[in-house]
Tab-separated table of C-alpha atoms in Angstrom:
chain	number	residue	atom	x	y	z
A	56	UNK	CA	146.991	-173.848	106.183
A	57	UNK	CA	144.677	-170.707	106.417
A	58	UNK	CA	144.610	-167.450	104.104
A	59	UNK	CA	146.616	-164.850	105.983
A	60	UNK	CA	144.244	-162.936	108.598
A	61	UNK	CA	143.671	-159.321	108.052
A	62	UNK	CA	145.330	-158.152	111.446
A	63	UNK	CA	146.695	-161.099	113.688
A	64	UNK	CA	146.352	-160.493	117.401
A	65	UNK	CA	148.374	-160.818	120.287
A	66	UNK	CA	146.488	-163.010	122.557
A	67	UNK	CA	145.205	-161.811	125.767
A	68	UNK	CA	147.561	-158.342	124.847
A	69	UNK	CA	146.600	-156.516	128.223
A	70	UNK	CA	150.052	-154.694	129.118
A	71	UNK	CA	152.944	-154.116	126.352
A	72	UNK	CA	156.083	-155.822	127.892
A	73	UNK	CA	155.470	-159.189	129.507
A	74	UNK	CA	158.158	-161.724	131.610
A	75	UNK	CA	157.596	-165.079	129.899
A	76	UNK	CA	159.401	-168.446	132.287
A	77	UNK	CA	161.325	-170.290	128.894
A	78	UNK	CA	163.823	-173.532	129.502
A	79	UNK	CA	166.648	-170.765	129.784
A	80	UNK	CA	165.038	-168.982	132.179
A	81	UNK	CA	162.987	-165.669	132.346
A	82	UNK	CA	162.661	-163.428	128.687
A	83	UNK	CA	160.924	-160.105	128.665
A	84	UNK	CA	158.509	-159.801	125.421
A	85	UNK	CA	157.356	-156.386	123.776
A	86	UNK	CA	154.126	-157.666	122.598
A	87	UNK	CA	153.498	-154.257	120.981
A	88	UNK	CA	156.659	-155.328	119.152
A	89	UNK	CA	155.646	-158.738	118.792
A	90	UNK	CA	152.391	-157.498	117.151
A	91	UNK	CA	153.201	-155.079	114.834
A	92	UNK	CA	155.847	-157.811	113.159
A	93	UNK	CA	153.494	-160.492	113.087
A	94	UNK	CA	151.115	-158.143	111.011
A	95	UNK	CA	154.066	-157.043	108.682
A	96	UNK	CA	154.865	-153.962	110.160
A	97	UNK	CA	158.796	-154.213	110.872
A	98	UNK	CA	160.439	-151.719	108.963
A	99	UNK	CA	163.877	-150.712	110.166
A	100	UNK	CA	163.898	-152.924	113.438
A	101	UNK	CA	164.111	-156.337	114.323
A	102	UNK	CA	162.497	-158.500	116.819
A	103	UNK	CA	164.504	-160.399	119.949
A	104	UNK	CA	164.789	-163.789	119.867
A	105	UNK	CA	162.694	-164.270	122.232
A	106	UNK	CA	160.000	-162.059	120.514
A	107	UNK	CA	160.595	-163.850	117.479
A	108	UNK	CA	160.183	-167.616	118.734
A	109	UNK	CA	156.875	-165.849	120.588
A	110	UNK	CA	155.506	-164.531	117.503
A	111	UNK	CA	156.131	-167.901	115.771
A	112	UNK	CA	154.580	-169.721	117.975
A	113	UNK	CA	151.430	-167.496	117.983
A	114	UNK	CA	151.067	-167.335	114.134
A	115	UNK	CA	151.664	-171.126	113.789
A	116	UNK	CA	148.845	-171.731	116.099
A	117	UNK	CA	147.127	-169.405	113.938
A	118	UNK	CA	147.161	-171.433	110.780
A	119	UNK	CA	149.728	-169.035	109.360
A	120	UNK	CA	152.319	-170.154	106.601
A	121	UNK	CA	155.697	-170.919	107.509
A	122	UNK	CA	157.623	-168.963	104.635
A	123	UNK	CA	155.163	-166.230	105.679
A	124	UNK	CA	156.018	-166.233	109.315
A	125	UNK	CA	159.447	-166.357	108.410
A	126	UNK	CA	159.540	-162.935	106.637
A	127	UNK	CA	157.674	-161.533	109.308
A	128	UNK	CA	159.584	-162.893	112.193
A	129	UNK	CA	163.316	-162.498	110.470
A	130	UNK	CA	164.161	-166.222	111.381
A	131	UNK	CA	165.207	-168.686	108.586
A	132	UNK	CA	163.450	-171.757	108.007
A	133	UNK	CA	165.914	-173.638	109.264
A	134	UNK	CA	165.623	-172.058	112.554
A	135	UNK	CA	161.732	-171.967	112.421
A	136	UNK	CA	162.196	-175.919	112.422
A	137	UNK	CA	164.486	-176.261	115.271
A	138	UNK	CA	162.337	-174.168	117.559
A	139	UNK	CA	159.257	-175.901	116.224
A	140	UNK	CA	160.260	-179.940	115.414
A	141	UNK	CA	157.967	-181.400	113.609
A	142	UNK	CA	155.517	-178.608	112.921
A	143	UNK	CA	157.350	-176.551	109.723
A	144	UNK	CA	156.024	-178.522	106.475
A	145	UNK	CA	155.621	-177.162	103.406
A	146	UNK	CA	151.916	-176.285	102.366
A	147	UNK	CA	151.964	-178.623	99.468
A	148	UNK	CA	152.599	-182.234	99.877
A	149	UNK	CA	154.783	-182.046	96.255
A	150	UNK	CA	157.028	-179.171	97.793
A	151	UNK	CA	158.435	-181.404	100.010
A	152	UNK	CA	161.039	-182.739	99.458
A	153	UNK	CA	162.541	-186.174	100.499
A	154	UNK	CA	165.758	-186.514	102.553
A	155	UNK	CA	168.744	-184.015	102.985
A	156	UNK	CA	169.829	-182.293	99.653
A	157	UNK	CA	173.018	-183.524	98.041
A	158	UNK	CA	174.561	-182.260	95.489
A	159	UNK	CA	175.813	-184.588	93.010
A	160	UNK	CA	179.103	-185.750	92.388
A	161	UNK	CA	180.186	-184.144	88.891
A	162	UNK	CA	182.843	-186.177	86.951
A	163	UNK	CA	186.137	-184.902	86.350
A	164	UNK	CA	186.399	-183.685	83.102
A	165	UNK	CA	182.959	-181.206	82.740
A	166	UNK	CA	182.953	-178.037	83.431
A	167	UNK	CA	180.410	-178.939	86.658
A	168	UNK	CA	183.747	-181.086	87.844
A	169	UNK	CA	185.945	-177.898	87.011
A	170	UNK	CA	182.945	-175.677	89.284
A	171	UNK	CA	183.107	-178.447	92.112
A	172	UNK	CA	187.295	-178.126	92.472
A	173	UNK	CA	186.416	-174.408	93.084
A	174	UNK	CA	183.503	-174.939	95.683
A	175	UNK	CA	185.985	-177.442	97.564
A	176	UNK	CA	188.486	-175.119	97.470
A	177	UNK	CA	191.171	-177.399	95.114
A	178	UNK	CA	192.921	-176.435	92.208
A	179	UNK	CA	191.478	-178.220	89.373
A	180	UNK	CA	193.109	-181.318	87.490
A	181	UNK	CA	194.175	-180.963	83.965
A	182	UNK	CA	190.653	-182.800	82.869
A	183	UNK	CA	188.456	-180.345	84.408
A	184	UNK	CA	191.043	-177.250	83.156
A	185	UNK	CA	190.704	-178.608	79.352
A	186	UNK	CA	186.545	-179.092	79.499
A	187	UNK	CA	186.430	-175.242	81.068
A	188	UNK	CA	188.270	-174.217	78.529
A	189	UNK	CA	186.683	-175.478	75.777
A	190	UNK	CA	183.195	-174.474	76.979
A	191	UNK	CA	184.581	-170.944	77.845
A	192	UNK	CA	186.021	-170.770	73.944
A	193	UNK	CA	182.340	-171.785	73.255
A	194	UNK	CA	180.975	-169.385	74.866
A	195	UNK	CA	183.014	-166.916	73.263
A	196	UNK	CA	182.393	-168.010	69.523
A	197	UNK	CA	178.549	-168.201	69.909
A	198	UNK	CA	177.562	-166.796	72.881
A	199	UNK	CA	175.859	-169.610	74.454
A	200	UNK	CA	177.121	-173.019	76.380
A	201	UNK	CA	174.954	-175.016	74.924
A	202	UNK	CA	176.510	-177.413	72.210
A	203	UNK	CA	179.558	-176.826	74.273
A	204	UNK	CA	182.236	-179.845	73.571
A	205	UNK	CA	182.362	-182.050	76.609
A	206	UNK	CA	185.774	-183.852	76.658
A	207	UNK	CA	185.987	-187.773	77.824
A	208	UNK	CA	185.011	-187.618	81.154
A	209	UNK	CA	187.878	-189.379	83.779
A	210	UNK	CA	186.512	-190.961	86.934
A	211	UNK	CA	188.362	-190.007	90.242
């Protein structure tokens, strides 16, 4: 990837709304709009879809980083990659990372299995309600979880 240009053009900008022929049919583009996000400018307002998939495209082929066309566009990375397959890649080979995130599966017993009854939505076992609360008592004597008693962990 490139540094960031000082202003990044519209290419070919000769009126400010344009009809653009897409998959789903025809989309009209401010390009004034288009422009002004692309260079940071969008206070207050936010960009079509359309517009924002347009400007995308145009700062992509511009050597332009994805996190930074992301703030400028509004559109998540996640959506950046499904409009663009392939092309969204972090701009350091380490950054990458390999496969889908998972989070790990925390034994019952911790206070991480206590936390992952909650994100589940489950009331917690008796295991996971004794480590809470003996971390939690912890916490309250000194302040700090760490050193906080883990009780025998129980496999589910």
């Amino acid at each position: 990837m490139t540094s960031t240009p000082e202003w990044v053009s519209v290419p070919n900008m000769t009126l400010p709304t344009v009809w653009l022929a897409t998959a789903e049919g025809l989309v009209s583009v401010d390009l004034i709009a288009v422009e002004l996000a692309m260079n940071g400018r969008r206070k207050g307002w936010t960009l079509s879809p359309d517009e924002a998939r347009y400007a995308a495209r145009v700062m992509l082929d511009k050597g332009i980083s994805y996190s930074l066309i992301s703030t400028r566009v509004g559109a998540s990375t996640a959506t950046l990659r499904s409009w663009f397959p392939g092309e969204i890649r972090p701009t350091a080979a380490h950054l990458a990372r390999e496969g889908d995130r998972t989070l790990s599966d925390a034994a019952c017993g911790t206070v991480r299995g206590y936390r992952r009854h909650h994100r589940r939505g489950q009331t917690p076992c008796q295991p996971c309600k004794d480590a809470n609360a003996a971390a939690d008592l912890h916490y309250r004597k000194h302040g700090t979880y760490k050193g906080a008693p883990e009780p025998e962990r129980v496999a589910l």
